[in-house]
Coordinates of C-alpha atoms in Angstrom, one line a residue:
Chain A
M186 CA 11.8 -37.0 12.7
N187 CA 8.4 -39.2 12.0
N188 CA 7.7 -39.5 8.5
L189 CA 4.3 -37.8 9.2
L190 CA 5.5 -34.8 11.1
T191 CA 8.0 -34.4 8.2
D192 CA 4.9 -34.2 5.3
I193 CA 2.7 -32.1 8.1
C194 CA 5.8 -29.4 7.8
N195 CA 6.0 -30.0 4.2
A196 CA 2.1 -29.5 3.4
I197 CA 2.6 -26.4 5.8
I198 CA 4.9 -24.8 4.1
A199 CA 4.0 -25.1 1.1
G200 CA 0.6 -23.9 2.0
D201 CA -1.4 -27.3 1.8
E202 CA -4.5 -26.6 4.0
D203 CA -6.2 -30.2 3.0
L204 CA -3.0 -32.5 3.5
A205 CA -1.8 -30.7 5.9
A206 CA -5.6 -31.7 8.1
A207 CA -5.3 -35.5 6.4
K208 CA -2.0 -35.5 7.9
I209 CA -2.1 -34.4 11.7
R210 CA -5.7 -36.5 11.6
E211 CA -4.1 -39.2 10.3
S212 CA -0.6 -39.0 13.1
L213 CA -3.8 -38.6 16.2
D214 CA -5.1 -41.6 14.7
Q215 CA -1.9 -43.4 15.0
G216 CA -1.6 -42.1 18.9
I217 CA 1.1 -39.7 18.1
D218 CA 1.5 -36.4 21.2
P219 CA 0.1 -33.6 20.5
E220 CA 2.7 -31.3 21.5
T221 CA 5.1 -33.6 19.1
I222 CA 2.9 -32.3 16.2
L223 CA 2.5 -29.1 16.8
N224 CA 6.3 -28.5 18.3
D225 CA 7.5 -31.0 15.1
G226 CA 4.9 -31.0 12.9
M227 CA 4.0 -27.3 12.6
V228 CA 5.7 -24.6 14.6
S229 CA 9.5 -25.9 12.4
A230 CA 6.7 -25.1 9.4
M231 CA 6.1 -21.6 9.9
A232 CA 9.5 -21.1 11.2
E233 CA 10.7 -22.6 7.7
V234 CA 8.6 -20.4 6.2
G235 CA 9.8 -16.8 8.4
R236 CA 13.2 -18.0 7.1
L237 CA 11.5 -18.4 3.5
F238 CA 10.0 -14.8 4.3
E239 CA 13.5 -13.1 6.2
N240 CA 15.5 -14.3 2.6
G241 CA 13.5 -13.6 0.0
E242 CA 12.5 -16.3 -1.5
Y243 CA 8.5 -16.1 0.1
F244 CA 6.0 -12.9 -0.3
V245 CA 2.6 -12.2 1.5
P246 CA 0.5 -14.3 -0.1
E247 CA 2.5 -17.5 0.6
M248 CA 3.4 -17.1 4.2
M249 CA -0.8 -15.9 4.1
I250 CA -1.3 -19.4 2.7
A251 CA 1.0 -21.3 4.6
A252 CA -0.3 -19.2 7.4
R253 CA -4.3 -20.5 6.7
A254 CA -3.4 -24.6 6.9
M255 CA -1.2 -23.9 9.7
Q256 CA -4.3 -22.2 11.3
N257 CA -6.7 -25.0 10.2
G258 CA -4.4 -27.7 11.4
L259 CA -4.5 -25.8 14.8
G260 CA -8.4 -26.4 14.9
L261 CA -7.9 -29.8 14.4
L262 CA -5.5 -30.3 16.8
K263 CA -6.6 -27.6 19.7
P264 CA -9.4 -30.0 21.6
H265 CA -6.2 -32.4 21.9
L266 CA -3.3 -29.5 23.0
V267 CA -5.8 -28.6 25.6
Q268 CA -7.1 -32.1 26.9
A269 CA -3.0 -32.9 27.7
N270 CA -2.7 -29.4 28.7
V271 CA -0.2 -28.1 26.7
Q272 CA 0.3 -24.8 27.6
P273 CA 0.7 -21.4 24.8
A274 CA 4.1 -19.8 24.1
G275 CA 3.0 -16.4 26.1
L276 CA -0.9 -14.5 25.7
V277 CA -1.3 -11.9 22.7
V278 CA -3.4 -9.5 22.4
A279 CA -2.8 -7.8 19.1
G280 CA -5.1 -4.6 17.2
T281 CA -4.5 -1.6 15.0
V282 CA -4.8 1.2 16.2
Q283 CA -7.5 4.1 16.3
G284 CA -7.9 5.2 13.0
D285 CA -6.6 2.7 11.5
L286 CA -8.7 0.5 8.8
H287 CA -5.3 -1.1 7.6
D288 CA -5.5 -4.9 8.9
I289 CA -3.4 -7.2 6.5
G290 CA -0.3 -6.8 8.4
K291 CA -1.2 -7.7 11.7
N292 CA -3.6 -10.3 10.3
L293 CA -0.3 -11.6 9.2
V294 CA 1.9 -11.1 12.2
C295 CA -1.6 -12.9 14.8
L296 CA -1.5 -16.2 12.0
M297 CA 2.7 -15.5 12.3
L298 CA 2.3 -15.5 16.1
E299 CA -0.4 -18.4 16.1
G300 CA 1.4 -20.1 14.5
A301 CA 4.3 -20.2 17.1
G302 CA 2.5 -21.3 19.2
F303 CA 1.3 -18.3 21.1
E304 CA -2.6 -17.1 21.6
I305 CA -4.5 -14.4 20.4
I306 CA -7.1 -12.4 21.1
D307 CA -7.3 -10.0 18.1
L308 CA -9.5 -6.5 18.4
G309 CA -9.3 -6.2 15.2
R310 CA -9.0 -3.2 14.1
N311 CA -9.4 1.0 14.9
V312 CA -8.3 -0.2 18.2
R313 CA -9.6 2.9 20.6
P314 CA -6.9 2.7 23.4
E315 CA -8.7 2.1 26.3
Q316 CA -9.9 -0.9 24.1
F317 CA -6.8 -2.5 24.6
V318 CA -6.6 -1.3 28.0
E319 CA -10.0 -3.3 28.7
A320 CA -8.2 -6.5 26.6
V321 CA -4.8 -6.8 29.3
E322 CA -7.1 -5.9 32.7
Q323 CA -9.9 -8.8 31.2
H324 CA -7.1 -10.9 30.0
S325 CA -3.3 -10.6 31.5
P326 CA -1.6 -10.9 28.4
D327 CA 2.2 -11.2 28.4
I328 CA 2.2 -8.8 25.1
V329 CA 0.3 -6.1 23.0
A330 CA 1.0 -6.5 19.8
L331 CA -0.3 -3.1 18.2
S332 CA 0.0 -2.3 14.1
A333 CA -0.3 0.7 12.1
L334 CA -0.3 1.6 7.8
L335 CA -0.1 5.2 8.4
T336 CA 1.8 7.7 9.0
T337 CA -0.7 9.5 10.5
T338 CA -2.3 7.1 13.2
M339 CA 1.8 6.1 14.2
S340 CA 1.3 8.5 17.0
N341 CA -1.9 6.5 18.1
M342 CA 0.3 3.6 19.6
Q343 CA 2.2 6.4 22.2
T344 CA -1.0 7.1 22.7
T345 CA -1.8 3.5 23.4
I346 CA 0.9 3.4 25.5
G347 CA 0.2 6.2 27.1
A348 CA -3.8 4.7 28.6
L349 CA -1.9 1.0 29.3
T350 CA 1.0 4.0 32.1
A351 CA -1.9 5.9 33.4
S352 CA -4.3 3.0 33.9
G353 CA -1.0 1.4 36.0
L354 CA -0.8 -1.5 33.2
R355 CA 2.3 -0.9 32.1
G356 CA 4.9 -2.5 33.3
K357 CA 2.8 -5.9 33.4
V358 CA 2.8 -5.9 30.0
K359 CA 5.3 -6.6 26.6
V360 CA 4.3 -3.2 23.9
I361 CA 5.4 -4.8 20.2
V362 CA 4.7 -1.9 18.0
G363 CA 4.9 -2.7 13.8
G364 CA 3.6 -1.4 10.3
A365 CA 5.3 0.0 7.2
P366 CA 5.8 3.8 8.2
V367 CA 7.0 2.1 11.8
T368 CA 10.9 1.5 12.3
Q369 CA 12.9 1.0 15.7
E370 CA 13.9 4.9 16.2
F371 CA 9.8 5.3 16.9
A372 CA 9.1 2.2 19.0
D373 CA 12.6 3.6 21.1
S374 CA 10.8 7.6 21.4
I375 CA 7.5 5.8 22.2
G376 CA 9.1 3.3 24.7
A377 CA 7.2 0.2 22.6
D378 CA 9.8 -2.6 24.5
G379 CA 10.0 -3.3 20.3
Y380 CA 10.2 -3.0 17.4
G381 CA 8.7 -6.3 14.8
P382 CA 10.2 -4.7 10.8
D383 CA 7.8 -7.2 8.8
A384 CA 5.6 -10.6 11.2
S385 CA 8.8 -13.6 10.5
R386 CA 10.9 -11.0 12.8
A387 CA 8.0 -10.6 15.2
V388 CA 7.4 -13.4 15.8
T389 CA 11.5 -14.2 16.6
L390 CA 10.4 -10.4 19.1
A391 CA 7.2 -12.3 20.9
N392 CA 9.9 -15.5 21.3
S393 CA 12.1 -12.9 23.0
L394 CA 10.1 -11.7 25.1
V395 CA 8.3 -14.1 26.9
S396 CA 11.8 -16.1 26.7
P397 CA 13.6 -13.8 27.1
A398 CA 16.5 -15.9 29.1
T399 CA 16.7 -19.0 25.6
S400 CA 16.0 -16.8 22.8
Chain B
M1322 CA 15.7 33.3 -11.1
E1323 CA 13.3 31.1 -13.0
S1324 CA 12.9 32.1 -16.5
M1325 CA 10.4 29.2 -17.6
T1326 CA 6.9 29.0 -16.0
Q1327 CA 5.7 26.1 -14.6
N1328 CA 3.5 25.3 -17.5
E1329 CA 6.5 26.0 -20.2
R1330 CA 9.2 23.6 -17.9
I1331 CA 6.4 20.8 -17.9
L1332 CA 6.2 21.2 -21.6
A1333 CA 9.6 21.4 -21.8
L1334 CA 10.6 18.4 -20.2
L1335 CA 7.6 16.0 -21.7
A1336 CA 9.3 17.0 -24.7
R1337 CA 12.8 16.1 -23.5
Q1338 CA 13.9 19.5 -23.0
P1339 CA 16.9 21.3 -21.3
I1340 CA 14.4 23.1 -18.7
D1341 CA 15.6 25.9 -16.3
C1342 CA 14.5 23.7 -12.4
V1343 CA 13.5 20.7 -10.7
P1344 CA 9.9 20.8 -11.2
F1345 CA 8.1 20.5 -7.7
V1346 CA 5.5 18.6 -6.3
H1347 CA 4.2 18.1 -2.9
K1348 CA 2.0 15.3 -3.8
G1349 CA -0.2 15.5 -0.6
Y1350 CA -3.5 15.0 -2.3
S1351 CA -5.5 14.9 0.9
F1352 CA -3.2 18.0 2.7
C1353 CA -5.1 20.7 0.2
A1354 CA -8.3 20.1 1.5
T1355 CA -6.6 21.3 5.4
N1356 CA -4.5 23.7 3.4
T1357 CA -7.4 25.5 2.2
G1358 CA -10.7 24.9 4.4
V1359 CA -12.4 21.9 2.6
A1360 CA -13.9 19.1 4.1
K1361 CA -11.4 15.8 3.5
A1362 CA -14.2 13.6 1.7
D1363 CA -15.0 17.0 -0.4
I1364 CA -11.8 16.2 -2.2
F1365 CA -13.3 13.6 -3.2
E1366 CA -16.4 13.9 -3.1
F1367 CA -16.9 17.5 -5.2
P1368 CA -14.7 17.7 -8.2
E1369 CA -14.7 21.9 -8.3
R1370 CA -14.2 21.8 -4.5
S1371 CA -11.4 19.2 -4.8
Y1372 CA -9.9 21.3 -7.7
K1373 CA -9.8 24.1 -6.5
A1374 CA -8.1 23.1 -3.5
Q1375 CA -5.7 21.6 -5.0
A1376 CA -4.7 24.4 -7.3
W1377 CA -4.6 27.0 -4.5
T1378 CA -2.3 25.0 -2.9
M1379 CA -0.1 24.5 -5.6
E1380 CA -0.5 28.9 -5.7
Q1381 CA 0.6 28.9 -2.4
Y1382 CA 3.2 26.4 -2.5
G1383 CA 4.5 27.1 -6.3
A1384 CA 4.1 23.3 -7.2
E1385 CA 3.8 21.8 -10.5
V1386 CA 1.0 19.4 -12.5
A1387 CA -1.6 19.9 -12.5
P1388 CA -4.7 19.0 -9.9
F1389 CA -5.3 15.5 -10.9
Y1390 CA -8.9 12.8 -9.5
T1391 CA -7.9 10.3 -7.6
F1392 CA -9.6 7.9 -5.8
V1393 CA -7.5 5.7 -3.1
S1394 CA -10.4 2.7 -3.0
Y1395 CA -11.1 1.8 -6.0
G1396 CA -12.4 -0.7 -7.5
A1397 CA -15.4 -1.9 -4.9
W1398 CA -17.1 1.1 -5.4
E1399 CA -17.2 0.6 -9.5
F1400 CA -18.0 -3.0 -9.5
G1401 CA -21.3 -2.3 -7.0
G1402 CA -19.7 -1.9 -3.7
E1403 CA -19.8 0.3 -1.2
I1404 CA -17.3 2.8 0.5
A1405 CA -17.5 5.1 3.2
W1406 CA -16.6 8.8 3.0
P1407 CA -13.5 9.9 4.8
E1408 CA -15.4 11.5 8.5
D1409 CA -12.3 11.3 11.3
R1410 CA -9.0 13.3 11.6
W1411 CA -7.4 9.8 10.6
S1412 CA -8.4 9.0 7.3
S1413 CA -6.9 10.1 3.5
G1414 CA -10.1 9.2 1.8
P1415 CA -12.6 6.9 1.0
S1416 CA -13.0 3.3 2.7
V1417 CA -14.4 0.8 1.6
A1418 CA -17.9 0.1 3.5
K1419 CA -19.3 -3.1 1.1
R1420 CA -16.4 -4.6 -0.9
P1421 CA -18.2 -6.2 -3.7
V1422 CA -16.5 -10.3 -3.8
Q1423 CA -17.1 -11.3 -0.4
T1424 CA -16.4 -15.7 -1.2
L1425 CA -14.3 -16.9 -4.7
D1426 CA -18.2 -17.8 -5.7
D1427 CA -18.3 -14.1 -6.0
V1428 CA -16.4 -13.4 -8.5
Q1429 CA -17.9 -15.2 -10.9
S1430 CA -20.7 -13.4 -11.0
L1431 CA -19.1 -10.3 -11.2
A1432 CA -20.0 -8.3 -14.5
L1433 CA -18.0 -4.9 -16.0
P1434 CA -19.7 -2.4 -14.7
E1435 CA -21.2 1.3 -17.3
V1436 CA -18.2 3.6 -16.9
E1437 CA -20.9 6.9 -17.5
T1438 CA -22.0 5.8 -14.0
A1439 CA -20.1 3.6 -11.7
G1440 CA -18.7 4.8 -8.6
C1441 CA -16.3 7.9 -8.6
L1442 CA -16.7 7.4 -12.9
P1443 CA -18.6 10.3 -13.3
R1444 CA -17.7 12.3 -10.2
M1445 CA -13.5 12.3 -12.2
M1446 CA -14.7 12.4 -16.0
E1447 CA -17.0 15.9 -14.5
F1448 CA -13.1 17.0 -12.9
A1449 CA -11.4 16.4 -16.2
H1450 CA -14.3 18.7 -17.9
L1451 CA -12.2 21.2 -15.1
Q1452 CA -8.8 20.2 -16.2
E1453 CA -10.7 21.1 -19.4
R1454 CA -11.5 24.3 -19.0
N1455 CA -8.6 24.8 -16.9
N1456 CA -6.5 24.5 -19.6
S1457 CA -4.8 22.0 -17.8
Q1458 CA -3.1 18.3 -18.4
I1459 CA -6.6 15.9 -18.3
A1460 CA -5.6 12.3 -16.1
F1461 CA -8.0 10.0 -15.7
I1462 CA -7.4 6.6 -13.0
Y1463 CA -5.8 3.7 -15.5
G1464 CA -4.7 1.2 -13.1
S1465 CA -3.0 -0.5 -11.9
P1466 CA -5.2 -3.9 -12.0
F1467 CA -4.2 -6.6 -9.9
T1468 CA -4.8 -3.0 -6.7
F1469 CA -7.8 -2.6 -7.6
G1470 CA -8.4 -6.0 -8.0
A1471 CA -7.0 -6.9 -4.0
N1472 CA -9.9 -3.0 -3.7
L1473 CA -12.5 -5.4 -4.8
C1474 CA -12.1 -8.5 -3.4
G1475 CA -9.9 -7.6 -0.7
V1476 CA -6.4 -7.5 -0.2
E1477 CA -6.3 -10.8 2.3
N1478 CA -8.3 -12.2 -0.6
F1479 CA -7.1 -11.5 -3.7
L1480 CA -3.1 -12.4 -2.6
E1481 CA -4.3 -15.6 -0.9
W1482 CA -5.7 -16.6 -4.6
S1483 CA -2.7 -16.0 -6.0
A1484 CA -0.9 -18.5 -4.5
G1485 CA -3.8 -21.0 -4.1
E1486 CA -6.1 -20.4 -6.8
P1487 CA -4.9 -18.0 -9.6
E1488 CA -7.4 -18.4 -12.2
T1489 CA -9.4 -16.6 -10.3
V1490 CA -7.0 -13.6 -10.1
H1491 CA -7.0 -13.6 -13.8
H1492 CA -11.0 -14.0 -13.7
V1493 CA -10.8 -10.6 -11.9
M1494 CA -7.8 -8.9 -13.8
R1495 CA -9.3 -10.2 -16.6
L1496 CA -12.6 -8.0 -16.1
V1497 CA -10.3 -4.6 -14.4
T1498 CA -8.4 -5.1 -17.0
D1499 CA -11.5 -4.3 -20.1
H1500 CA -13.1 -2.0 -17.7
L1501 CA -9.7 0.4 -17.8
K1502 CA -9.8 -0.1 -21.5
Q1503 CA -13.4 1.4 -21.6
V1504 CA -12.2 3.5 -18.8
A1505 CA -9.8 5.5 -21.1
D1506 CA -12.0 4.6 -24.6
W1507 CA -14.4 7.5 -22.3
F1508 CA -12.1 9.5 -21.7
I1509 CA -9.8 9.7 -25.5
G1510 CA -13.0 10.1 -26.9
E1511 CA -14.0 13.3 -25.6
F1512 CA -10.5 14.7 -25.0
G1513 CA -8.8 13.2 -27.6
A1514 CA -5.2 11.6 -26.9
E1515 CA -3.0 14.0 -26.7
R1516 CA -4.9 16.4 -24.4
V1517 CA -5.7 13.2 -21.3
L1518 CA -2.9 11.6 -18.8
P1519 CA -3.2 7.7 -17.9
R1520 CA -2.7 7.9 -14.5
I1521 CA -1.2 4.5 -12.8
A1522 CA -0.6 4.0 -8.2
S1523 CA 0.4 0.0 -7.4
P1524 CA -0.3 -0.4 -4.1
T1525 CA -0.7 -4.1 -3.4
D1526 CA 1.6 -4.8 -6.6
G1527 CA 4.9 -4.8 -4.5
L1528 CA 3.8 -7.4 -1.8
I1529 CA 3.8 -10.5 -4.6
S1530 CA 6.3 -11.8 -6.4
P1531 CA 8.5 -10.8 -9.4
R1532 CA 7.9 -14.7 -10.2
M1533 CA 4.0 -13.9 -9.6
Y1534 CA 4.4 -10.7 -11.0
E1535 CA 5.1 -12.0 -14.2
R1536 CA 2.4 -14.7 -14.4
L1537 CA -0.6 -12.9 -12.9
V1538 CA 0.6 -8.9 -13.6
L1539 CA 2.2 -8.0 -16.9
P1540 CA 0.4 -9.2 -19.1
Y1541 CA -2.3 -7.0 -18.2
R1542 CA -0.5 -3.8 -17.7
L1543 CA 1.8 -4.6 -21.7
E1544 CA -2.5 -4.9 -23.3
L1545 CA -3.1 -1.8 -21.2
H1546 CA 0.2 0.0 -22.0
Q1547 CA -0.3 -1.2 -25.7
H1548 CA -4.2 0.1 -25.0
V1549 CA -3.6 3.2 -24.7
L1550 CA -0.5 4.2 -26.6
D1551 CA -1.5 2.3 -29.4
R1552 CA -5.3 4.8 -30.3
G1553 CA -2.1 7.6 -29.3
V1554 CA -1.8 9.0 -25.9
K1555 CA 2.3 10.0 -25.4
H1556 CA 2.7 9.7 -21.7
I1557 CA 1.7 7.1 -18.7
Y1558 CA 2.5 7.9 -15.0
D1559 CA 3.1 4.8 -12.4
H1560 CA 3.1 5.3 -9.0
I1561 CA 5.3 3.0 -7.7
C1562 CA 4.4 2.4 -5.2
G1563 CA 7.1 0.6 -2.4
E1564 CA 9.8 -1.0 -1.8
Q1565 CA 9.5 -2.9 -6.1
N1566 CA 12.6 -2.6 -6.9
R1567 CA 13.0 -5.9 -7.9
N1568 CA 9.3 -5.8 -9.6
L1569 CA 11.5 -2.7 -12.0
P1570 CA 13.2 -5.3 -14.7
L1571 CA 10.1 -6.7 -15.0
L1572 CA 7.8 -3.4 -15.3
A1573 CA 10.8 -1.8 -17.8
Q1574 CA 9.7 -4.5 -19.9
L1575 CA 6.5 -1.9 -20.9
P1576 CA 6.4 0.4 -23.4
W1577 CA 6.0 3.9 -21.5
G1578 CA 5.0 6.6 -24.1
D1579 CA 7.9 9.2 -24.7
P1580 CA 8.9 10.1 -22.2
G1581 CA 6.8 8.0 -19.6
I1582 CA 6.4 9.3 -16.0
L1583 CA 7.3 6.8 -12.8
S1584 CA 7.3 8.0 -9.3
F1585 CA 9.2 5.6 -7.1
G1586 CA 8.6 5.3 -3.3
D1587 CA 12.0 6.0 -1.0
E1588 CA 12.6 1.8 -1.2
V1589 CA 14.0 2.7 -4.5
N1590 CA 17.3 4.5 -4.7
L1591 CA 16.4 7.2 -7.4
L1592 CA 19.8 6.1 -10.1
D1593 CA 19.3 3.2 -9.9
A1594 CA 15.2 3.8 -11.0
A1595 CA 17.5 6.1 -13.1
Q1596 CA 19.5 2.6 -14.6
V1597 CA 16.3 0.2 -15.1
F1598 CA 14.1 3.7 -17.3
P1599 CA 16.9 5.4 -19.1
N1600 CA 14.2 6.9 -20.7
E1601 CA 11.7 8.1 -18.7
I1602 CA 10.6 11.2 -16.5
I1603 CA 12.2 9.7 -12.6
C1604 CA 9.8 11.6 -10.0
G1605 CA 10.5 11.4 -6.2
N1606 CA 11.2 10.6 -3.5
I1607 CA 11.4 12.3 -0.2
K1608 CA 9.9 9.8 2.7
P1609 CA 6.3 10.4 3.5
D1610 CA 7.5 9.9 7.7
L1611 CA 9.8 12.2 7.2
V1612 CA 8.0 14.8 5.8
V1613 CA 5.4 14.3 8.4
T1614 CA 6.7 14.0 11.7
G1615 CA 10.4 14.8 10.8
D1616 CA 12.1 18.6 12.2
P1617 CA 12.5 20.4 10.1
D1618 CA 16.0 20.8 9.4
E1619 CA 16.1 17.6 8.6
I1620 CA 13.6 17.1 6.2
Y1621 CA 15.1 20.6 4.6
D1622 CA 18.5 18.3 4.8
A1623 CA 17.1 15.8 3.4
C1624 CA 15.1 17.4 0.2
R1625 CA 18.4 19.3 -0.1
E1626 CA 20.3 15.6 -0.9
N1627 CA 16.8 14.7 -2.6
I1628 CA 17.1 16.2 -5.1
E1629 CA 20.5 16.6 -6.2
V1630 CA 20.9 12.7 -6.3
G1631 CA 17.3 13.7 -9.1
K1632 CA 19.2 16.7 -10.7
Q1633 CA 22.1 14.0 -11.8
I1634 CA 19.1 12.1 -13.7
K1635 CA 19.6 12.8 -17.4
S1636 CA 15.9 11.9 -18.1
G1637 CA 14.9 14.7 -16.8
F1638 CA 12.9 13.7 -13.0
I1639 CA 9.8 16.3 -10.6
F1640 CA 11.0 15.9 -7.5
M1641 CA 8.1 14.9 -5.6
G1642 CA 6.3 13.0 -1.3
G1643 CA 7.6 9.1 -2.1
C1644 CA 4.2 8.5 -1.6
D1645 CA 1.2 10.5 -0.5
I1646 CA 1.1 13.0 1.8
P1647 CA -1.2 12.5 4.6
A1648 CA -2.9 15.7 6.0
T1649 CA -1.9 15.8 9.0
V1650 CA 1.3 17.0 7.9
P1651 CA 2.4 20.8 9.1
P1652 CA 2.6 23.1 5.8
Y1653 CA 6.2 24.2 7.2
H1654 CA 7.1 20.7 5.8
I1655 CA 5.7 21.8 3.0
H1656 CA 7.0 25.1 2.5
L1657 CA 10.7 23.0 3.8
M1658 CA 10.3 21.3 -0.4
S1659 CA 8.6 23.8 -2.2
K1660 CA 11.6 26.4 -0.9
A1661 CA 14.6 23.2 -1.1
S1662 CA 13.0 23.0 -5.0
K1663 CA 13.8 26.9 -5.8
E1664 CA 17.0 27.1 -3.2
F1665 CA 18.6 23.3 -4.8
G1666 CA 17.0 22.5 -8.1
R1667 CA 17.6 25.7 -10.3
Y1668 CA 19.8 23.5 -13.5
S1669 CA 23.6 25.2 -13.9

């Protein structure tokens, strides 16, 4: 791999936002294809960050600064990706369900998904079921990602899935769920398409849902 | 048959003497409000209503450990931010409406608040006087400083700064630690060291690595523990919230009093905890979401298993939820916890 791409990758893994940005600019100046920078320099970095998190070598702070470096780098790269007509890995509508004001888990999942090449529409926190329905109608995402931290609010994941079903949209979108009290068993019981126990595995899950044949 | 009163049992446990059966604490703070027809906000806003709602619920379910005052988003309001009282049917406690810190620069403007007037502190003192009048344990909020730092700066900011701006985190930790020492001095001065119990809960602490914990948290925790113990406080309570298995060896370096009282999330095996903390009272740790959403038979069986494991702990055990049980819990499920503690909690 090109040394610059390795540098970008290492800078993101280390959460060095300034260095990552400098190396991305340098790569663009040298005429490296933006899609190559994205995939070989940045997406691969976040895959490594995910691996380090799953192995217990990285914790939430390290993951967050890496994801911020990635996000900042993406901001620089985006105009070039648009110009080159590079398509995102998929479109995700994400939000913390109604009644729940916690968003750190959801934000981390959004950052990691963005780092994996997904386009994100973040509806924020305390999102009503009808807001998710409106967003699905408006944006036709591949995936709806629902987050809840509280036992009291996780039932609103089921209400949201019910609202998607009632509006005839459920069959058109995959629904994934996650958050501290959520389990695979709960996800199955409410008819979700998948459960992500953490931000890293949410990315693996999302990839498997948008490209089932290759995952 | 129980042969000790609740008060006798708790006093004996703290004195490391034999007790007749496992004490039970349901750990449903805002449940006490819904259980007694009090608004959820009132249990945080109005000390007398809060005390009564807790005392009535304790009486109903035979639960032990005196009513206490807590404030889930502690730190934000006390350092100049704004809070919102819980109004909707899902929220359990006050939430932060405006944080005193939005940016790194804001941290430099933070100042120590006046303990007698800041945030929830006047209410906590009013509550403490109710505890005094009712001859029950007087508890005050005492951390964790890292969790409170995150409350006042925003959890995301604080975690990112923990990795990228450690000096900023040290600055906040210094302020919060100094503030908590002032709180302790106020309560000890008012009621005496022997009457008070510093209560700690540390949900955010589990989100960082042990290496980071050792650098950013442990020195301040050590200072806080030493401060109250030097002043004559006998016991420190900590709810070591969530997944903190990797932090346990570090927490074991802290002095906890004689004995300390440590409650654990369901992520921690109680017997492992007892090995790491052989001299402290171990509390826990039935899975809260099971208590809320589980099938009654399943809940009852899980309580039995939890109590039978806990009874093996030589340093003392209190049966309770692994974290706060939310207000939406079906009351019958709390009854099952109480029933299981009576049926399986007896020491032979």
